[in-house]
PDB file of N, CA, C and O in Angstrom:
ATOM      1  N   MET A 258    -163.650-129.785  75.972  1.00  0.00           N
ATOM      2  CA  MET A 258    -162.938-129.431  74.766  1.00  0.00           C
ATOM      3  C   MET A 258    -161.442-129.457  75.045  1.00  0.00           C
ATOM      4  O   MET A 258    -160.937-128.675  75.841  1.00  0.00           O
ATOM      5  N   GLN A 259    -160.771-130.349  74.391  1.00  0.00           N
ATOM      6  CA  GLN A 259    -159.316-130.452  74.504  1.00  0.00           C
ATOM      7  C   GLN A 259    -158.666-129.421  73.573  1.00  0.00           C
ATOM      8  O   GLN A 259    -159.066-129.293  72.425  1.00  0.00           O
ATOM      9  N   PRO A 260    -157.654-128.700  74.041  1.00  0.00           N
ATOM     10  CA  PRO A 260    -156.942-127.776  73.147  1.00  0.00           C
ATOM     11  C   PRO A 260    -156.338-128.535  71.966  1.00  0.00           C
ATOM     12  O   PRO A 260    -155.762-129.610  72.139  1.00  0.00           O
ATOM     13  N   ASN A 261    -156.518-128.013  70.767  1.00  0.00           N
ATOM     14  CA  ASN A 261    -155.940-128.645  69.584  1.00  0.00           C
ATOM     15  C   ASN A 261    -155.255-127.631  68.671  1.00  0.00           C
ATOM     16  O   ASN A 261    -154.946-127.930  67.528  1.00  0.00           O
ATOM     17  N   VAL A 262    -155.035-126.422  69.177  1.00  0.00           N
ATOM     18  CA  VAL A 262    -154.358-125.370  68.418  1.00  0.00           C
ATOM     19  C   VAL A 262    -153.076-125.014  69.160  1.00  0.00           C
ATOM     20  O   VAL A 262    -153.117-124.571  70.307  1.00  0.00           O
ATOM     21  N   GLY A 263    -151.932-125.222  68.511  1.00  0.00           N
ATOM     22  CA  GLY A 263    -150.638-124.962  69.125  1.00  0.00           C
ATOM     23  C   GLY A 263    -150.275-123.488  69.165  1.00  0.00           C
ATOM     24  O   GLY A 263    -150.991-122.625  68.649  1.00  0.00           O
ATOM     25  N   ALA A 264    -149.132-123.186  69.764  1.00  0.00           N
ATOM     26  CA  ALA A 264    -148.697-121.805  69.989  1.00  0.00           C
ATOM     27  C   ALA A 264    -148.499-121.032  68.690  1.00  0.00           C
ATOM     28  O   ALA A 264    -148.964-119.892  68.566  1.00  0.00           O
ATOM     29  N   THR A 265    -147.812-121.624  67.729  1.00  0.00           N
ATOM     30  CA  THR A 265    -147.582-120.933  66.454  1.00  0.00           C
ATOM     31  C   THR A 265    -148.895-120.728  65.723  1.00  0.00           C
ATOM     32  O   THR A 265    -149.164-119.641  65.191  1.00  0.00           O
ATOM     33  N   ASP A 266    -149.719-121.747  65.711  1.00  0.00           N
ATOM     34  CA  ASP A 266    -151.033-121.677  65.076  1.00  0.00           C
ATOM     35  C   ASP A 266    -151.881-120.581  65.731  1.00  0.00           C
ATOM     36  O   ASP A 266    -152.548-119.800  65.051  1.00  0.00           O
ATOM     37  N   ARG A 267    -151.831-120.496  67.054  1.00  0.00           N
ATOM     38  CA  ARG A 267    -152.570-119.458  67.789  1.00  0.00           C
ATOM     39  C   ARG A 267    -152.114-118.072  67.383  1.00  0.00           C
ATOM     40  O   ARG A 267    -152.933-117.183  67.123  1.00  0.00           O
ATOM     41  N   THR A 268    -150.810-117.880  67.317  1.00  0.00           N
ATOM     42  CA  THR A 268    -150.259-116.568  66.978  1.00  0.00           C
ATOM     43  C   THR A 268    -150.691-116.142  65.580  1.00  0.00           C
ATOM     44  O   THR A 268    -151.091-114.994  65.362  1.00  0.00           O
ATOM     45  N   VAL A 269    -150.628-117.074  64.638  1.00  0.00           N
ATOM     46  CA  VAL A 269    -151.030-116.780  63.260  1.00  0.00           C
ATOM     47  C   VAL A 269    -152.517-116.460  63.204  1.00  0.00           C
ATOM     48  O   VAL A 269    -152.936-115.497  62.554  1.00  0.00           O
ATOM     49  N   ARG A 270    -153.340-117.243  63.893  1.00  0.00           N
ATOM     50  CA  ARG A 270    -154.787-117.016  63.888  1.00  0.00           C
ATOM     51  C   ARG A 270    -155.134-115.654  64.478  1.00  0.00           C
ATOM     52  O   ARG A 270    -155.966-114.924  63.936  1.00  0.00           O
ATOM     53  N   ILE A 271    -154.513-115.308  65.598  1.00  0.00           N
ATOM     54  CA  ILE A 271    -154.809-114.026  66.231  1.00  0.00           C
ATOM     55  C   ILE A 271    -154.347-112.869  65.348  1.00  0.00           C
ATOM     56  O   ILE A 271    -155.057-111.877  65.184  1.00  0.00           O
ATOM     57  N   GLY A 272    -153.180-112.995  64.744  1.00  0.00           N
ATOM     58  CA  GLY A 272    -152.684-111.949  63.851  1.00  0.00           C
ATOM     59  C   GLY A 272    -153.561-111.766  62.628  1.00  0.00           C
ATOM     60  O   GLY A 272    -153.939-110.640  62.275  1.00  0.00           O
ATOM     61  N   LEU A 273    -153.920-112.876  61.977  1.00  0.00           N
ATOM     62  CA  LEU A 273    -154.783-112.794  60.795  1.00  0.00           C
ATOM     63  C   LEU A 273    -156.176-112.292  61.167  1.00  0.00           C
ATOM     64  O   LEU A 273    -156.794-111.537  60.403  1.00  0.00           O
ATOM     65  N   GLY A 274    -156.668-112.702  62.328  1.00  0.00           N
ATOM     66  CA  GLY A 274    -157.975-112.234  62.780  1.00  0.00           C
ATOM     67  C   GLY A 274    -157.983-110.729  63.008  1.00  0.00           C
ATOM     68  O   GLY A 274    -158.936-110.043  62.633  1.00  0.00           O
ATOM     69  N   ALA A 275    -156.927-110.224  63.610  1.00  0.00           N
ATOM     70  CA  ALA A 275    -156.828-108.787  63.846  1.00  0.00           C
ATOM     71  C   ALA A 275    -156.766-108.018  62.529  1.00  0.00           C
ATOM     72  O   ALA A 275    -157.444-106.998  62.352  1.00  0.00           O
ATOM     73  N   ILE A 276    -155.984-108.526  61.585  1.00  0.00           N
ATOM     74  CA  ILE A 276    -155.868-107.865  60.283  1.00  0.00           C
ATOM     75  C   ILE A 276    -157.206-107.898  59.546  1.00  0.00           C
ATOM     76  O   ILE A 276    -157.648-106.885  58.990  1.00  0.00           O
ATOM     77  N   ALA A 277    -157.867-109.060  59.533  1.00  0.00           N
ATOM     78  CA  ALA A 277    -159.165-109.173  58.864  1.00  0.00           C
ATOM     79  C   ALA A 277    -160.182-108.228  59.492  1.00  0.00           C
ATOM     80  O   ALA A 277    -160.981-107.602  58.787  1.00  0.00           O
ATOM     81  N   GLY A 278    -160.168-108.121  60.821  1.00  0.00           N
ATOM     82  CA  GLY A 278    -161.082-107.209  61.502  1.00  0.00           C
ATOM     83  C   GLY A 278    -160.833-105.756  61.145  1.00  0.00           C
ATOM     84  O   GLY A 278    -161.767-104.993  60.898  1.00  0.00           O
ATOM     85  N   LEU A 279    -159.566-105.374  61.096  1.00  0.00           N
ATOM     86  CA  LEU A 279    -159.226-103.998  60.735  1.00  0.00           C
ATOM     87  C   LEU A 279    -159.605-103.676  59.297  1.00  0.00           C
ATOM     88  O   LEU A 279    -160.117-102.590  59.007  1.00  0.00           O
ATOM     89  N   VAL A 280    -159.377-104.615  58.386  1.00  0.00           N
ATOM     90  CA  VAL A 280    -159.756-104.406  56.987  1.00  0.00           C
ATOM     91  C   VAL A 280    -161.278-104.309  56.867  1.00  0.00           C
ATOM     92  O   VAL A 280    -161.803-103.462  56.140  1.00  0.00           O
ATOM     93  N   SER A 281    -161.997-105.147  57.606  1.00  0.00           N
ATOM     94  CA  SER A 281    -163.457-105.097  57.605  1.00  0.00           C
ATOM     95  C   SER A 281    -163.956-103.722  58.052  1.00  0.00           C
ATOM     96  O   SER A 281    -164.848-103.131  57.432  1.00  0.00           O
ATOM     97  N   LEU A 282    -163.386-103.225  59.141  1.00  0.00           N
ATOM     98  CA  LEU A 282    -163.779-101.904  59.627  1.00  0.00           C
ATOM     99  C   LEU A 282    -163.398-100.799  58.649  1.00  0.00           C
ATOM    100  O   LEU A 282    -164.150 -99.844  58.462  1.00  0.00           O
ATOM    101  N   ALA A 283    -162.242-100.929  58.015  1.00  0.00           N
ATOM    102  CA  ALA A 283    -161.811 -99.921  57.042  1.00  0.00           C
ATOM    103  C   ALA A 283    -162.762 -99.874  55.850  1.00  0.00           C
ATOM    104  O   ALA A 283    -163.061 -98.792  55.329  1.00  0.00           O
ATOM    105  N   ILE A 284    -163.268-101.029  55.437  1.00  0.00           N
ATOM    106  CA  ILE A 284    -164.240-101.058  54.344  1.00  0.00           C
ATOM    107  C   ILE A 284    -165.529-100.373  54.780  1.00  0.00           C
ATOM    108  O   ILE A 284    -166.112 -99.581  54.038  1.00  0.00           O
ATOM    109  N   LEU A 285    -165.983-100.677  56.010  1.00  0.00           N
ATOM    110  CA  LEU A 285    -167.208-100.056  56.522  1.00  0.00           C
ATOM    111  C   LEU A 285    -167.090 -98.540  56.612  1.00  0.00           C
ATOM    112  O   LEU A 285    -168.050 -97.811  56.338  1.00  0.00           O
ATOM    113  N   LEU A 286    -165.928 -98.064  57.002  1.00  0.00           N
ATOM    114  CA  LEU A 286    -165.720 -96.626  57.169  1.00  0.00           C
ATOM    115  C   LEU A 286    -165.378 -95.921  55.856  1.00  0.00           C
ATOM    116  O   LEU A 286    -165.239 -94.699  55.835  1.00  0.00           O
ATOM    117  N   GLY A 287    -165.207 -96.681  54.782  1.00  0.00           N
ATOM    118  CA  GLY A 287    -164.909 -96.083  53.493  1.00  0.00           C
ATOM    119  C   GLY A 287    -163.444 -95.763  53.277  1.00  0.00           C
ATOM    120  O   GLY A 287    -163.088 -95.092  52.314  1.00  0.00           O
ATOM    121  N   ALA A 288    -162.577 -96.233  54.156  1.00  0.00           N
ATOM    122  CA  ALA A 288    -161.147 -95.967  54.015  1.00  0.00           C
ATOM    123  C   ALA A 288    -160.526 -96.837  52.926  1.00  0.00           C
ATOM    124  O   ALA A 288    -159.483 -96.479  52.379  1.00  0.00           O
ATOM    125  N   LEU A 289    -161.141 -97.972  52.631  1.00  0.00           N
ATOM    126  CA  LEU A 289    -160.691 -98.848  51.544  1.00  0.00           C
ATOM    127  C   LEU A 289    -161.813 -98.976  50.521  1.00  0.00           C
ATOM    128  O   LEU A 289    -162.972 -99.154  50.883  1.00  0.00           O
ATOM    129  N   SER A 290    -161.455 -98.881  49.265  1.00  0.00           N
ATOM    130  CA  SER A 290    -162.474 -98.969  48.215  1.00  0.00           C
ATOM    131  C   SER A 290    -162.562-100.400  47.686  1.00  0.00           C
ATOM    132  O   SER A 290    -162.199-100.686  46.550  1.00  0.00           O
ATOM    133  N   LEU A 291    -163.031-101.288  48.550  1.00  0.00           N
ATOM    134  CA  LEU A 291    -163.272-102.675  48.182  1.00  0.00           C
ATOM    135  C   LEU A 291    -164.777-102.905  48.193  1.00  0.00           C
ATOM    136  O   LEU A 291    -165.523-102.129  48.783  1.00  0.00           O
ATOM    137  N   PRO A 292    -165.247-103.956  47.542  1.00  0.00           N
ATOM    138  CA  PRO A 292    -166.697-104.215  47.540  1.00  0.00           C
ATOM    139  C   PRO A 292    -167.236-104.334  48.972  1.00  0.00           C
ATOM    140  O   PRO A 292    -166.646-105.027  49.808  1.00  0.00           O
ATOM    141  N   PRO A 293    -168.341-103.670  49.262  1.00  0.00           N
ATOM    142  CA  PRO A 293    -168.903-103.675  50.622  1.00  0.00           C
ATOM    143  C   PRO A 293    -169.263-105.065  51.140  1.00  0.00           C
ATOM    144  O   PRO A 293    -169.302-105.282  52.340  1.00  0.00           O
ATOM    145  N   VAL A 294    -169.517-106.022  50.246  1.00  0.00           N
ATOM    146  CA  VAL A 294    -169.877-107.370  50.676  1.00  0.00           C
ATOM    147  C   VAL A 294    -168.714-108.055  51.405  1.00  0.00           C
ATOM    148  O   VAL A 294    -168.927-108.976  52.186  1.00  0.00           O
ATOM    149  N   LEU A 295    -167.505-107.587  51.189  1.00  0.00           N
ATOM    150  CA  LEU A 295    -166.345-108.163  51.865  1.00  0.00           C
ATOM    151  C   LEU A 295    -166.298-107.838  53.350  1.00  0.00           C
ATOM    152  O   LEU A 295    -165.719-108.597  54.133  1.00  0.00           O
ATOM    153  N   SER A 296    -166.915-106.737  53.745  1.00  0.00           N
ATOM    154  CA  SER A 296    -166.843-106.327  55.144  1.00  0.00           C
ATOM    155  C   SER A 296    -167.449-107.359  56.095  1.00  0.00           C
ATOM    156  O   SER A 296    -166.781-107.767  57.050  1.00  0.00           O
ATOM    157  N   PRO A 297    -168.685-107.815  55.891  1.00  0.00           N
ATOM    158  CA  PRO A 297    -169.208-108.827  56.821  1.00  0.00           C
ATOM    159  C   PRO A 297    -168.494-110.173  56.710  1.00  0.00           C
ATOM    160  O   PRO A 297    -168.330-110.885  57.704  1.00  0.00           O
ATOM    161  N   VAL A 298    -168.040-110.512  55.516  1.00  0.00           N
ATOM    162  CA  VAL A 298    -167.310-111.774  55.337  1.00  0.00           C
ATOM    163  C   VAL A 298    -166.008-111.735  56.136  1.00  0.00           C
ATOM    164  O   VAL A 298    -165.682-112.676  56.868  1.00  0.00           O
ATOM    165  N   LEU A 299    -165.286-110.644  56.003  1.00  0.00           N
ATOM    166  CA  LEU A 299    -164.038-110.496  56.753  1.00  0.00           C
ATOM    167  C   LEU A 299    -164.304-110.368  58.249  1.00  0.00           C
ATOM    168  O   LEU A 299    -163.520-110.852  59.076  1.00  0.00           O
ATOM    169  N   GLY A 300    -165.414-109.745  58.618  1.00  0.00           N
ATOM    170  CA  GLY A 300    -165.767-109.616  60.025  1.00  0.00           C
ATOM    171  C   GLY A 300    -166.020-110.973  60.677  1.00  0.00           C
ATOM    172  O   GLY A 300    -165.533-111.247  61.773  1.00  0.00           O
ATOM    173  N   VAL A 301    -166.765-111.826  59.980  1.00  0.00           N
ATOM    174  CA  VAL A 301    -167.036-113.167  60.510  1.00  0.00           C
ATOM    175  C   VAL A 301    -165.747-113.979  60.570  1.00  0.00           C
ATOM    176  O   VAL A 301    -165.480-114.668  61.556  1.00  0.00           O
ATOM    177  N   ALA A 302    -164.934-113.888  59.520  1.00  0.00           N
ATOM    178  CA  ALA A 302    -163.652-114.603  59.508  1.00  0.00           C
ATOM    179  C   ALA A 302    -162.777-114.133  60.670  1.00  0.00           C
ATOM    180  O   ALA A 302    -162.128-114.944  61.342  1.00  0.00           O
ATOM    181  N   ALA A 303    -162.772-112.831  60.929  1.00  0.00           N
ATOM    182  CA  ALA A 303    -161.978-112.285  62.035  1.00  0.00           C
ATOM    183  C   ALA A 303    -162.455-112.840  63.371  1.00  0.00           C
ATOM    184  O   ALA A 303    -161.636-113.247  64.205  1.00  0.00           O
ATOM    185  N   LEU A 304    -163.769-112.886  63.558  1.00  0.00           N
ATOM    186  CA  LEU A 304    -164.307-113.412  64.817  1.00  0.00           C
ATOM    187  C   LEU A 304    -163.949-114.880  65.013  1.00  0.00           C
ATOM    188  O   LEU A 304    -163.571-115.293  66.112  1.00  0.00           O
ATOM    189  N   VAL A 305    -164.043-115.668  63.957  1.00  0.00           N
ATOM    190  CA  VAL A 305    -163.718-117.092  64.047  1.00  0.00           C
ATOM    191  C   VAL A 305    -162.235-117.283  64.353  1.00  0.00           C
ATOM    192  O   VAL A 305    -161.865-118.063  65.232  1.00  0.00           O
ATOM    193  N   LEU A 306    -161.389-116.566  63.634  1.00  0.00           N
ATOM    194  CA  LEU A 306    -159.947-116.688  63.857  1.00  0.00           C
ATOM    195  C   LEU A 306    -159.561-116.257  65.266  1.00  0.00           C
ATOM    196  O   LEU A 306    -158.768-116.928  65.938  1.00  0.00           O
ATOM    197  N   LEU A 307    -160.108-115.146  65.719  1.00  0.00           N
ATOM    198  CA  LEU A 307    -159.783-114.676  67.067  1.00  0.00           C
ATOM    199  C   LEU A 307    -160.303-115.634  68.134  1.00  0.00           C
ATOM    200  O   LEU A 307    -159.601-115.935  69.105  1.00  0.00           O
ATOM    201  N   ALA A 308    -161.517-116.135  67.958  1.00  0.00           N
ATOM    202  CA  ALA A 308    -162.090-117.058  68.945  1.00  0.00           C
ATOM    203  C   ALA A 308    -161.283-118.351  69.025  1.00  0.00           C
ATOM    204  O   ALA A 308    -160.982-118.830  70.120  1.00  0.00           O
ATOM    205  N   THR A 309    -160.935-118.918  67.878  1.00  0.00           N
ATOM    206  CA  THR A 309    -160.185-120.171  67.897  1.00  0.00           C
ATOM    207  C   THR A 309    -158.770-119.941  68.407  1.00  0.00           C
ATOM    208  O   THR A 309    -158.203-120.807  69.068  1.00  0.00           O
ATOM    209  N   GLY A 310    -158.192-118.793  68.121  1.00  0.00           N
ATOM    210  CA  GLY A 310    -156.855-118.490  68.621  1.00  0.00           C
ATOM    211  C   GLY A 310    -156.836-118.269  70.117  1.00  0.00           C
ATOM    212  O   GLY A 310    -155.939-118.736  70.813  1.00  0.00           O
ATOM    213  N   LEU A 311    -157.838-117.577  70.625  1.00  0.00           N
ATOM    214  CA  LEU A 311    -157.872-117.271  72.058  1.00  0.00           C
ATOM    215  C   LEU A 311    -158.271-118.469  72.914  1.00  0.00           C
ATOM    216  O   LEU A 311    -157.861-118.575  74.070  1.00  0.00           O
ATOM    217  N   THR A 312    -159.080-119.375  72.368  1.00  0.00           N
ATOM    218  CA  THR A 312    -159.511-120.543  73.139  1.00  0.00           C
ATOM    219  C   THR A 312    -158.632-121.767  72.918  1.00  0.00           C
ATOM    220  O   THR A 312    -158.775-122.761  73.628  1.00  0.00           O
ATOM    221  N   SER A 313    -157.755-121.712  71.935  1.00  0.00           N
ATOM    222  CA  SER A 313    -156.884-122.850  71.570  1.00  0.00           C
ATOM    223  C   SER A 313    -157.684-124.074  71.146  1.00  0.00           C
ATOM    224  O   SER A 313    -157.217-125.198  71.274  1.00  0.00           O
ATOM    225  N   PHE A 314    -158.891-123.870  70.673  1.00  0.00           N
ATOM    226  CA  PHE A 314    -159.713-124.984  70.204  1.00  0.00           C
ATOM    227  C   PHE A 314    -160.345-124.620  68.871  1.00  0.00           C
ATOM    228  O   PHE A 314    -160.943-123.557  68.714  1.00  0.00           O
ATOM    229  N   CYS A 315    -160.226-125.540  67.908  1.00  0.00           N
ATOM    230  CA  CYS A 315    -160.828-125.373  66.588  1.00  0.00           C
ATOM    231  C   CYS A 315    -161.739-126.573  66.327  1.00  0.00           C
ATOM    232  O   CYS A 315    -161.271-127.716  66.326  1.00  0.00           O
ATOM    233  N   GLY A 316    -163.012-126.306  66.138  1.00  0.00           N
ATOM    234  CA  GLY A 316    -163.976-127.368  65.889  1.00  0.00           C
ATOM    235  C   GLY A 316    -163.675-128.145  64.623  1.00  0.00           C
ATOM    236  O   GLY A 316    -163.822-129.370  64.585  1.00  0.00           O
ATOM    237  N   LEU A 317    -163.245-127.457  63.572  1.00  0.00           N
ATOM    238  CA  LEU A 317    -162.904-128.141  62.326  1.00  0.00           C
ATOM    239  C   LEU A 317    -161.714-129.074  62.527  1.00  0.00           C
ATOM    240  O   LEU A 317    -161.704-130.195  62.021  1.00  0.00           O
ATOM    241  N   TYR A 318    -160.723-128.616  63.288  1.00  0.00           N
ATOM    242  CA  TYR A 318    -159.590-129.482  63.613  1.00  0.00           C
ATOM    243  C   TYR A 318    -160.065-130.730  64.350  1.00  0.00           C
ATOM    244  O   TYR A 318    -159.584-131.825  64.115  1.00  0.00           O
ATOM    245  N   ALA A 319    -160.999-130.552  65.284  1.00  0.00           N
ATOM    246  CA  ALA A 319    -161.516-131.690  66.058  1.00  0.00           C
ATOM    247  C   ALA A 319    -162.192-132.701  65.149  1.00  0.00           C
ATOM    248  O   ALA A 319    -161.996-133.913  65.290  1.00  0.00           O
ATOM    249  N   VAL A 320    -162.986-132.232  64.192  1.00  0.00           N
ATOM    250  CA  VAL A 320    -163.687-133.121  63.263  1.00  0.00           C
ATOM    251  C   VAL A 320    -162.689-133.858  62.364  1.00  0.00           C
ATOM    252  O   VAL A 320    -162.848-135.052  62.100  1.00  0.00           O
ATOM    253  N   LEU A 321    -161.662-133.139  61.914  1.00  0.00           N
ATOM    254  CA  LEU A 321    -160.682-133.733  60.995  1.00  0.00           C
ATOM    255  C   LEU A 321    -159.579-134.501  61.723  1.00  0.00           C
ATOM    256  O   LEU A 321    -158.756-135.154  61.082  1.00  0.00           O
ATOM    257  N   GLY A 322    -159.515-134.410  63.035  1.00  0.00           N
ATOM    258  CA  GLY A 322    -158.490-135.112  63.800  1.00  0.00           C
ATOM    259  C   GLY A 322    -157.131-134.440  63.770  1.00  0.00           C
ATOM    260  O   GLY A 322    -156.108-135.076  64.009  1.00  0.00           O
ATOM    261  N   VAL A 323    -157.116-133.147  63.487  1.00  0.00           N
ATOM    262  CA  VAL A 323    -155.858-132.396  63.430  1.00  0.00           C
ATOM    263  C   VAL A 323    -155.560-131.834  64.817  1.00  0.00           C
ATOM    264  O   VAL A 323    -156.447-131.389  65.535  1.00  0.00           O
ATOM    265  N   ASP A 324    -154.294-131.887  65.203  1.00  0.00           N
ATOM    266  CA  ASP A 324    -153.871-131.350  66.496  1.00  0.00           C
ATOM    267  C   ASP A 324    -152.491-130.726  66.321  1.00  0.00           C
ATOM    268  O   ASP A 324    -151.521-131.424  66.047  1.00  0.00           O
ATOM    269  N   THR A 325    -152.407-129.392  66.445  1.00  0.00           N
ATOM    270  CA  THR A 325    -151.114-128.734  66.296  1.00  0.00           C
ATOM    271  C   THR A 325    -150.458-128.449  67.642  1.00  0.00           C
ATOM    272  O   THR A 325    -149.405-127.817  67.682  1.00  0.00           O
ATOM    273  N   CYS A 326    -151.084-128.892  68.727  1.00  0.00           N
ATOM    274  CA  CYS A 326    -150.459-128.778  70.057  1.00  0.00           C
ATOM    275  C   CYS A 326    -149.383-129.838  70.169  1.00  0.00           C
ATOM    276  O   CYS A 326    -149.634-131.002  69.937  1.00  0.00           O
ATOM    277  N   ASN A 327    -148.215-129.427  70.553  1.00  0.00           N
ATOM    278  CA  ASN A 327    -147.146-130.407  70.746  1.00  0.00           C
ATOM    279  C   ASN A 327    -146.734-130.495  72.212  1.00  0.00           C
ATOM    280  O   ASN A 327    -145.630-130.864  72.530  1.00  0.00           O
ATOM    281  N   THR A 328    -147.662-130.129  73.106  1.00  0.00           N
ATOM    282  CA  THR A 328    -147.347-130.143  74.519  1.00  0.00           C
ATOM    283  C   THR A 328    -147.420-131.535  75.110  1.00  0.00           C
ATOM    284  O   THR A 328    -146.790-131.824  76.117  1.00  0.00           O
ATOM    285  N   GLY A 329    -148.200-132.396  74.486  1.00  0.00           N
ATOM    286  CA  GLY A 329    -148.359-133.746  74.989  1.00  0.00           C
ATOM    287  C   GLY A 329    -149.291-133.839  76.170  1.00  0.00           C
ATOM    288  O   GLY A 329    -149.505-134.895  76.735  1.00  0.00           O
ATOM    289  N   VAL A 330    -149.867-132.724  76.576  1.00  0.00           N
ATOM    290  CA  VAL A 330    -150.802-132.708  77.708  1.00  0.00           C
ATOM    291  C   VAL A 330    -152.192-133.035  77.201  1.00  0.00           C
ATOM    292  O   VAL A 330    -152.709-132.377  76.327  1.00  0.00           O
ATOM    293  N   ARG A 331    -152.773-134.077  77.745  1.00  0.00           N
ATOM    294  CA  ARG A 331    -154.116-134.492  77.327  1.00  0.00           C
ATOM    295  C   ARG A 331    -154.906-134.771  78.531  1.00  0.00           C
ATOM    296  O   ARG A 331    -155.145-135.498  79.233  1.00  0.00           O
TER     297      ARG A 331
END
């Protein structure tokens, strides 16, 4: 797996993943009065965002041919 997620993209993914995870937990704990169905949806989104941010690889990017790495290392 070649890295295809650049530094800025990684930072955004990790930040959004953390926020989505916290909101998911807040819904589960009743701290936010949002529909309960959002909790697992946000939880899965958080896991995907964090995983792709931490590994610097996005499967969807690979399929679509997108590469936000500008390091030139291949």
